[in-house]
PDB file of C-alpha atoms in Angstrom:
ATOM      1  CA  MET X   1      -0.494  64.693 -63.414  1.00 45.00           C
ATOM      2  CA  PHE X   2       3.194  64.818 -62.430  1.00 45.00           C
ATOM      3  CA  ALA X   3       2.367  66.658 -59.216  1.00 48.00           C
ATOM      4  CA  ILE X   4      -0.246  64.014 -58.342  1.00 49.00           C
ATOM      5  CA  ASP X   5       2.134  61.149 -59.099  1.00 57.00           C
ATOM      6  CA  GLU X   6       4.911  62.700 -57.081  1.00 55.00           C
ATOM      7  CA  GLY X   7       2.545  63.296 -54.196  1.00 54.00           C
ATOM      8  CA  ASP X   8       1.412  59.706 -54.298  1.00 55.00           C
ATOM      9  CA  ARG X   9       5.010  58.522 -54.187  1.00 58.00           C
ATOM     10  CA  LEU X  10       5.754  60.788 -51.236  1.00 49.00           C
ATOM     11  CA  SER X  11       2.661  59.546 -49.413  1.00 56.00           C
ATOM     12  CA  ALA X  12       3.645  55.933 -50.047  1.00 56.00           C
ATOM     13  CA  ARG X  13       7.154  56.591 -48.697  1.00 58.00           C
ATOM     14  CA  ALA X  14       5.707  58.283 -45.651  1.00 53.00           C
ATOM     15  CA  ILE X  15       3.390  55.350 -44.989  1.00 55.00           C
ATOM     16  CA  GLN X  16       6.320  52.927 -45.422  1.00 58.00           C
ATOM     17  CA  PHE X  17       8.419  54.872 -42.902  1.00 52.00           C
ATOM     18  CA  MET X  18       5.488  54.935 -40.487  1.00 56.00           C
ATOM     19  CA  GLN X  19       5.070  51.162 -40.779  1.00 55.00           C
ATOM     20  CA  ILE X  20       8.784  50.641 -40.130  1.00 54.00           C
ATOM     21  CA  ASP X  21       8.623  52.907 -37.090  1.00 54.00           C
ATOM     22  CA  CYS X  22       5.561  51.061 -35.754  1.00 53.00           C
ATOM     23  CA  HIS X  23       7.279  47.711 -36.282  1.00 54.00           C
ATOM     24  CA  ARG X  24      10.301  48.974 -34.389  1.00 54.00           C
ATOM     25  CA  ASP X  25       8.101  50.267 -31.613  1.00 53.00           C
ATOM     26  CA  ARG X  26       6.266  46.955 -31.292  1.00 55.00           C
ATOM     27  CA  LYS X  27       9.564  45.051 -31.291  1.00 51.00           C
ATOM     28  CA  THR X  28      10.923  47.378 -28.649  1.00 52.00           C
ATOM     29  CA  VAL X  29       7.815  46.922 -26.518  1.00 49.00           C
ATOM     30  CA  ARG X  30       7.932  43.135 -26.919  1.00 53.00           C
ATOM     31  CA  ASN X  31      11.530  43.049 -25.742  1.00 54.00           C
ATOM     32  CA  THR X  32      11.325  45.305 -22.725  1.00 66.00           C
ATOM     33  CA  PRO X  33      12.471  43.639 -19.470  1.00 67.00           C
ATOM     34  CA  ARG X  34       9.003  43.991 -17.967  1.00 67.00           C
ATOM     35  CA  ILE X  35       7.349  42.190 -20.883  1.00 62.00           C
ATOM     36  CA  ARG X  36       9.941  39.408 -20.827  1.00 64.00           C
ATOM     37  CA  GLN X  37       9.449  38.992 -17.078  1.00 65.00           C
ATOM     38  CA  GLU X  38       5.678  38.860 -17.525  1.00 64.00           C
ATOM     39  CA  ARG X  39       6.016  36.182 -20.197  1.00 64.00           C
ATOM     40  CA  ARG X  40       8.269  34.098 -17.964  1.00 67.00           C
ATOM     41  CA  ARG X  41       5.775  34.449 -15.108  1.00 68.00           C
ATOM     42  CA  VAL X  42       2.855  33.338 -17.287  1.00 61.00           C
ATOM     43  CA  GLY X  43       4.865  30.417 -18.652  1.00 63.00           C
ATOM     44  CA  SER X  44       5.920  29.384 -15.163  1.00 67.00           C
ATOM     45  CA  SER X  45       2.332  29.576 -13.929  1.00 70.00           C
ATOM     46  CA  THR X  46       1.184  27.367 -16.811  1.00 77.00           C
ATOM     47  CA  VAL X  47       3.823  24.746 -16.010  1.00 70.00           C
ATOM     48  CA  LYS X  48       2.870  24.825 -12.331  1.00 69.00           C
ATOM     49  CA  ARG X  49      -0.798  24.327 -13.167  1.00 73.00           C
ATOM     50  CA  GLN X  50       0.039  21.376 -15.408  1.00 75.00           C
ATOM     51  CA  LEU X  51       2.235  19.781 -12.731  1.00 74.00           C
ATOM     52  CA  SER X  52      -0.430  20.379 -10.120  1.00 72.00           C
ATOM     53  CA  ARG X  53      -3.087  18.694 -12.262  1.00 76.00           C
ATOM     54  CA  ALA X  54      -0.780  15.750 -12.921  1.00 76.00           C
ATOM     55  CA  PHE X  55       0.037  15.396  -9.215  1.00 69.00           C
ATOM     56  CA  PHE X  56      -3.555  15.494  -8.014  1.00 66.00           C
ATOM     57  CA  GLY X  57      -4.590  13.203 -10.860  1.00 73.00           C
ATOM     58  CA  ALA X  58      -2.009  10.643  -9.726  1.00 70.00           C
ATOM     59  CA  ILE X  59      -3.161  10.948  -6.094  1.00 72.00           C
ATOM     60  CA  ALA X  60      -6.786  10.467  -7.125  1.00 67.00           C
ATOM     61  CA  SER X  61      -5.864   7.402  -9.187  1.00 67.00           C
ATOM     62  CA  LEU X  62      -3.982   5.889  -6.257  1.00 66.00           C
ATOM     63  CA  LEU X  63      -6.892   6.549  -3.909  1.00 63.00           C
ATOM     64  CA  LEU X  64      -9.364   4.966  -6.306  1.00 66.00           C
ATOM     65  CA  ALA X  65      -7.096   1.951  -6.745  1.00 59.00           C
ATOM     66  CA  GLY X  66      -6.739   1.643  -2.967  1.00 55.00           C
ATOM     67  CA  VAL X  67     -10.485   1.835  -2.401  1.00 63.00           C
ATOM     68  CA  GLY X  68     -11.080  -0.730  -5.122  1.00 63.00           C
ATOM     69  CA  TRP X  69      -8.465  -3.086  -3.688  1.00 53.00           C
ATOM     70  CA  TRP X  70      -9.859  -2.737  -0.164  1.00 60.00           C
ATOM     71  CA  GLY X  71     -13.398  -3.347  -1.411  1.00 73.00           C
ATOM     72  CA  LEU X  72     -12.329  -6.469  -3.290  1.00 67.00           C
ATOM     73  CA  ARG X  73     -10.466  -7.780  -0.242  1.00 64.00           C
ATOM     74  CA  THR X  74     -13.525  -7.205   1.940  1.00 72.00           C
ATOM     75  CA  TYR X  75     -15.739  -8.993  -0.560  1.00 75.00           C
ATOM     76  CA  TYR X  76     -13.443 -12.021  -0.715  1.00 74.00           C
ATOM     77  CA  ARG X  77     -13.230 -12.151   3.074  1.00 70.00           C
ATOM     78  CA  TYR X  78     -16.936 -12.860   3.304  1.00 77.00           C
ATOM     79  CA  VAL X  79     -17.542 -15.008   0.240  1.00 85.00           C
ATOM     80  CA  ARG X  80     -14.540 -17.325   0.500  1.00 93.00           C
ATOM     81  CA  LEU X  81     -14.738 -20.209   2.961  1.00 95.00           C
ATOM     82  CA  PRO X  82     -11.544 -20.615   5.041  1.00 97.00           C
ATOM     83  CA  GLN X  83      -9.506 -23.651   4.060  1.00 98.00           C
ATOM     84  CA  ALA X  84      -6.950 -23.616   6.891  1.00 98.00           C
ATOM     85  CA  ILE X  85      -6.146 -22.176  10.311  1.00 98.00           C
ATOM     86  CA  LEU X  86      -3.082 -20.029  10.989  1.00 98.00           C
ATOM     87  CA  VAL X  87      -2.080 -19.555  14.615  1.00 98.00           C
ATOM     88  CA  LEU X  88       0.506 -16.929  15.514  1.00 98.00           C
ATOM     89  CA  GLY X  89       2.776 -18.110  18.320  1.00 96.00           C
ATOM     90  CA  GLY X  90       3.931 -15.995  21.226  1.00 93.00           C
ATOM     91  CA  ALA X  91       1.688 -17.162  24.055  1.00 95.00           C
ATOM     92  CA  PRO X  92       0.795 -20.763  25.090  1.00 95.00           C
ATOM     93  CA  GLU X  93      -2.893 -19.917  25.440  1.00 96.00           C
ATOM     94  CA  ARG X  94      -3.041 -19.331  21.687  1.00 98.00           C
ATOM     95  CA  GLU X  95      -2.338 -22.992  21.015  1.00 98.00           C
ATOM     96  CA  VAL X  96      -4.879 -24.046  23.642  1.00 98.00           C
ATOM     97  CA  PHE X  97      -7.531 -21.869  22.035  1.00 98.00           C
ATOM     98  CA  ALA X  98      -6.547 -23.013  18.533  1.00 98.00           C
ATOM     99  CA  ALA X  99      -6.815 -26.684  19.495  1.00 98.00           C
ATOM    100  CA  GLU X 100     -10.417 -26.167  20.632  1.00 98.00           C
ATOM    101  CA  PHE X 101     -11.148 -24.123  17.538  1.00 98.00           C
ATOM    102  CA  ALA X 102      -9.682 -26.850  15.327  1.00 98.00           C
ATOM    103  CA  ARG X 103     -11.892 -29.427  17.002  1.00 97.00           C
ATOM    104  CA  SER X 104     -14.956 -27.461  15.890  1.00 97.00           C
ATOM    105  CA  HIS X 105     -13.519 -27.225  12.345  1.00 98.00           C
ATOM    106  CA  PRO X 106     -12.469 -30.846  11.744  1.00 97.00           C
ATOM    107  CA  ASN X 107     -11.742 -30.504   8.037  1.00 96.00           C
ATOM    108  CA  LEU X 108      -9.150 -27.736   8.311  1.00 98.00           C
ATOM    109  CA  GLN X 109      -5.372 -28.076   8.496  1.00 98.00           C
ATOM    110  CA  VAL X 110      -3.664 -26.079  11.255  1.00 98.00           C
ATOM    111  CA  TRP X 111      -0.407 -24.128  10.981  1.00 98.00           C
ATOM    112  CA  VAL X 112       1.253 -22.797  14.133  1.00 98.00           C
ATOM    113  CA  SER X 113       3.974 -20.257  13.381  1.00 98.00           C
ATOM    114  CA  GLY X 114       6.645 -19.602  15.989  1.00 96.00           C
ATOM    115  CA  GLY X 115       4.704 -21.252  18.807  1.00 96.00           C
ATOM    116  CA  SER X 116       5.650 -23.297  21.850  1.00 96.00           C
ATOM    117  CA  ASN X 117       8.085 -26.202  21.739  1.00 96.00           C
ATOM    118  CA  PRO X 118       6.889 -29.193  19.701  1.00 97.00           C
ATOM    119  CA  GLU X 119       6.325 -31.436  22.721  1.00 97.00           C
ATOM    120  CA  TYR X 120       3.943 -28.984  24.374  1.00 97.00           C
ATOM    121  CA  ALA X 121       2.148 -28.043  21.142  1.00 97.00           C
ATOM    122  CA  GLU X 122       1.574 -31.651  20.126  1.00 98.00           C
ATOM    123  CA  TRP X 123       0.353 -32.497  23.623  1.00 98.00           C
ATOM    124  CA  VAL X 124      -2.166 -29.635  23.579  1.00 98.00           C
ATOM    125  CA  PHE X 125      -3.626 -30.663  20.234  1.00 98.00           C
ATOM    126  CA  THR X 126      -3.629 -34.358  21.125  1.00 98.00           C
ATOM    127  CA  GLU X 127      -5.528 -33.593  24.328  1.00 97.00           C
ATOM    128  CA  ALA X 128      -8.112 -31.775  22.220  1.00 97.00           C
ATOM    129  CA  GLY X 129      -8.516 -34.851  20.021  1.00 97.00           C
ATOM    130  CA  ILE X 130      -6.773 -33.374  16.975  1.00 98.00           C
ATOM    131  CA  ASP X 131      -5.050 -35.781  14.614  1.00 97.00           C
ATOM    132  CA  LEU X 132      -1.422 -34.639  14.481  1.00 97.00           C
ATOM    133  CA  GLN X 133      -1.419 -35.152  10.722  1.00 97.00           C
ATOM    134  CA  ARG X 134      -3.532 -31.995  10.589  1.00 98.00           C
ATOM    135  CA  LEU X 135      -0.940 -30.054  12.575  1.00 98.00           C
ATOM    136  CA  HIS X 136       1.959 -28.146  10.982  1.00 98.00           C
ATOM    137  CA  LEU X 137       4.485 -26.613  13.377  1.00 98.00           C
ATOM    138  CA  ASP X 138       6.771 -24.016  11.826  1.00 98.00           C
ATOM    139  CA  TYR X 139       9.610 -22.348  13.745  1.00 97.00           C
ATOM    140  CA  ARG X 140      11.206 -20.154  11.095  1.00 97.00           C
ATOM    141  CA  ALA X 141       9.486 -16.954  12.237  1.00 97.00           C
ATOM    142  CA  VAL X 142      11.241 -14.572  14.608  1.00 95.00           C
ATOM    143  CA  ASP X 143       8.455 -12.000  14.897  1.00 96.00           C
ATOM    144  CA  THR X 144       4.967 -11.158  13.641  1.00 97.00           C
ATOM    145  CA  VAL X 145       6.076 -10.078  10.161  1.00 98.00           C
ATOM    146  CA  THR X 146       7.941 -13.338   9.594  1.00 97.00           C
ATOM    147  CA  ASN X 147       4.960 -15.291  10.939  1.00 98.00           C
ATOM    148  CA  PHE X 148       3.403 -14.386   7.604  1.00 98.00           C
ATOM    149  CA  THR X 149       6.346 -14.140   5.218  1.00 98.00           C
ATOM    150  CA  THR X 150       7.670 -17.626   6.062  1.00 98.00           C
ATOM    151  CA  LEU X 151       4.343 -19.337   5.358  1.00 98.00           C
ATOM    152  CA  VAL X 152       2.508 -17.319   2.725  1.00 98.00           C
ATOM    153  CA  ASP X 153       4.084 -19.068  -0.250  1.00 98.00           C
ATOM    154  CA  GLU X 154       3.509 -22.500   1.256  1.00 98.00           C
ATOM    155  CA  LEU X 155      -0.166 -21.707   1.739  1.00 98.00           C
ATOM    156  CA  LYS X 156      -0.402 -20.409  -1.815  1.00 97.00           C
ATOM    157  CA  ALA X 157       1.341 -23.534  -3.164  1.00 98.00           C
ATOM    158  CA  ARG X 158      -1.376 -25.621  -1.511  1.00 97.00           C
ATOM    159  CA  ASN X 159      -4.038 -23.545  -3.336  1.00 97.00           C
ATOM    160  CA  ILE X 160      -5.283 -22.058  -0.071  1.00 98.00           C
ATOM    161  CA  ASN X 161      -6.968 -18.705  -0.711  1.00 96.00           C
ATOM    162  CA  SER X 162      -8.702 -18.131   2.622  1.00 98.00           C
ATOM    163  CA  ILE X 163      -7.765 -18.854   6.250  1.00 98.00           C
ATOM    164  CA  TYR X 164      -8.768 -18.267   9.844  1.00 98.00           C
ATOM    165  CA  LEU X 165      -6.192 -16.065  11.594  1.00 98.00           C
ATOM    166  CA  ILE X 166      -5.872 -16.718  15.334  1.00 98.00           C
ATOM    167  CA  THR X 167      -3.934 -14.577  17.793  1.00 98.00           C
ATOM    168  CA  SER X 168      -4.536 -12.645  21.028  1.00 98.00           C
ATOM    169  CA  ASP X 169      -6.941  -9.709  20.833  1.00 97.00           C
ATOM    170  CA  TYR X 170      -4.266  -7.194  21.873  1.00 97.00           C
ATOM    171  CA  HIS X 171      -2.060  -8.467  19.029  1.00 98.00           C
ATOM    172  CA  MET X 172      -4.716  -8.638  16.327  1.00 98.00           C
ATOM    173  CA  ARG X 173      -4.440  -5.077  15.017  1.00 97.00           C
ATOM    174  CA  ARG X 174      -0.781  -5.579  14.103  1.00 98.00           C
ATOM    175  CA  ALA X 175      -1.436  -9.064  12.720  1.00 98.00           C
ATOM    176  CA  TYR X 176      -4.312  -7.718  10.619  1.00 97.00           C
ATOM    177  CA  THR X 177      -2.156  -4.934   9.173  1.00 97.00           C
ATOM    178  CA  ILE X 178       0.612  -7.307   8.172  1.00 98.00           C
ATOM    179  CA  GLY X 179      -1.803  -9.954   6.921  1.00 97.00           C
ATOM    180  CA  GLU X 180      -3.539  -7.534   4.590  1.00 96.00           C
ATOM    181  CA  ILE X 181      -0.210  -6.748   2.958  1.00 97.00           C
ATOM    182  CA  VAL X 182       1.581 -10.111   2.959  1.00 98.00           C
ATOM    183  CA  LEU X 183      -1.370 -12.471   2.503  1.00 97.00           C
ATOM    184  CA  GLY X 184      -3.059  -9.977   0.201  1.00 96.00           C
ATOM    185  CA  SER X 185      -0.016 -10.000  -2.074  1.00 96.00           C
ATOM    186  CA  ARG X 186      -0.783 -13.679  -2.769  1.00 96.00           C
ATOM    187  CA  ASP X 187      -4.541 -13.153  -2.985  1.00 96.00           C
ATOM    188  CA  ILE X 188      -5.162 -14.984   0.303  1.00 97.00           C
ATOM    189  CA  SER X 189      -8.090 -13.698   2.366  1.00 97.00           C
ATOM    190  CA  PHE X 190      -8.485 -14.206   6.093  1.00 97.00           C
ATOM    191  CA  ARG X 191     -11.041 -14.010   8.861  1.00 97.00           C
ATOM    192  CA  THR X 192      -9.787 -12.870  12.234  1.00 97.00           C
ATOM    193  CA  VAL X 193     -10.397 -14.937  15.381  1.00 98.00           C
ATOM    194  CA  PRO X 194      -9.109 -12.850  18.311  1.00 98.00           C
ATOM    195  CA  ILE X 195      -8.503 -14.614  21.632  1.00 98.00           C
ATOM    196  CA  PRO X 196     -10.009 -12.577  24.496  1.00 96.00           C
ATOM    197  CA  SER X 197      -7.590 -11.286  27.130  1.00 95.00           C
ATOM    198  CA  ASN X 198      -7.345  -8.611  29.785  1.00 92.00           C
ATOM    199  CA  SER X 199      -4.427  -6.887  28.082  1.00 94.00           C
ATOM    200  CA  HIS X 200      -4.530  -3.477  26.453  1.00 94.00           C
ATOM    201  CA  PRO X 201      -4.034  -3.262  22.680  1.00 93.00           C
ATOM    202  CA  GLU X 202      -0.471  -2.838  21.528  1.00 97.00           C
ATOM    203  CA  PRO X 203       0.750   0.684  20.659  1.00 96.00           C
ATOM    204  CA  ILE X 204      -0.280   1.643  17.161  1.00 97.00           C
ATOM    205  CA  GLU X 205       3.370   2.419  16.412  1.00 96.00           C
ATOM    206  CA  LYS X 206       4.021  -1.317  16.248  1.00 96.00           C
ATOM    207  CA  SER X 207       1.347  -1.746  13.591  1.00 97.00           C
ATOM    208  CA  LEU X 208       2.732   1.151  11.563  1.00 97.00           C
ATOM    209  CA  ARG X 209       6.313  -0.067  11.857  1.00 96.00           C
ATOM    210  CA  ASP X 210       5.479  -3.630  10.860  1.00 97.00           C
ATOM    211  CA  GLY X 211       3.213  -2.417   8.071  1.00 97.00           C
ATOM    212  CA  VAL X 212       6.216  -0.600   6.597  1.00 96.00           C
ATOM    213  CA  ARG X 213       8.312  -3.734   7.038  1.00 97.00           C
ATOM    214  CA  ALA X 214       5.680  -5.790   5.203  1.00 97.00           C
ATOM    215  CA  VAL X 215       5.725  -3.343   2.286  1.00 97.00           C
ATOM    216  CA  LEU X 216       9.525  -3.493   2.318  1.00 96.00           C
ATOM    217  CA  TRP X 217       9.314  -7.282   2.082  1.00 97.00           C
ATOM    218  CA  LEU X 218       7.014  -6.983  -0.937  1.00 95.00           C
ATOM    219  CA  GLY X 219       9.528  -4.877  -2.795  1.00 94.00           C
ATOM    220  CA  THR X 220      12.822  -6.432  -1.696  1.00 96.00           C
ATOM    221  CA  GLY X 221      12.185  -9.758   0.024  1.00 95.00           C
ATOM    222  CA  TYR X 222      13.828  -8.287   3.123  1.00 95.00           C
ATOM    223  CA  THR X 223      11.699  -8.389   6.302  1.00 94.00           C
ATOM    224  CA  GLY X 224      13.590  -5.699   8.194  1.00 88.00           C
ATOM    225  CA  SER X 225      13.746  -7.740  11.386  1.00 81.00           C
ATOM    226  CA  THR X 226      16.519  -5.448  12.640  1.00 74.00           C
ATOM    227  CA  LEU X 227      13.927  -2.645  12.846  1.00 60.00           C
ATOM    228  CA  ARG X 228      12.238  -4.303  15.808  1.00 58.00           C
ATOM    229  CA  GLN X 229      13.139  -1.650  18.319  1.00 52.00           C
ATOM    230  CA  ILE X 230       9.721  -0.529  19.545  1.00 47.00           C
ATOM    231  CA  ARG X 231       8.694  -2.454  22.643  1.00 43.00           C
TER     232      ARG X 231
END
């Protein structure tokens, strides 16, 4: 019996020492430089995957929001009836065209932004039979961006949510870009009325530049008129 008990105690001690050795071995393995490097690599990969998912999720959300906004703007453009006419100055023929257009839309007020001198503008509209009480001449604008920014709040204050936008065909792409941003920020829709000409469309760089300026105005109230360097 004593021999058996002693043997059992020796076996138990041996097993205990083996367990301690195994524990030490596992701890040593877990702490080798290669294992630590592998763990860091796996952890870094996990973080990268999470950041990547978050980034692409944000991009997808922005794209969906943009598509939804564009769709809503397009819908309003066709279902809302224009309540006023906005003419962008810069060429006398725009006022001549607008006067004829206003005659065929007798119930609409007309705003001319940055157009010809008052004497000429009033003469053109009078010759077309337009009551001058319908005519609003505004000379605060210094360029196409400010054509919109100087008048958008006045239009909104008059509860106008849709207008006809008149300018030369070569100028319309830039006007459209700015109008979508500035007028759209006040939930004002517009229908374009381009005046035919023999001129080539403006460089797209002007539309891109002024689109950035319009976004800048949304965020800061600054129109960036000093950025008008592209001719």
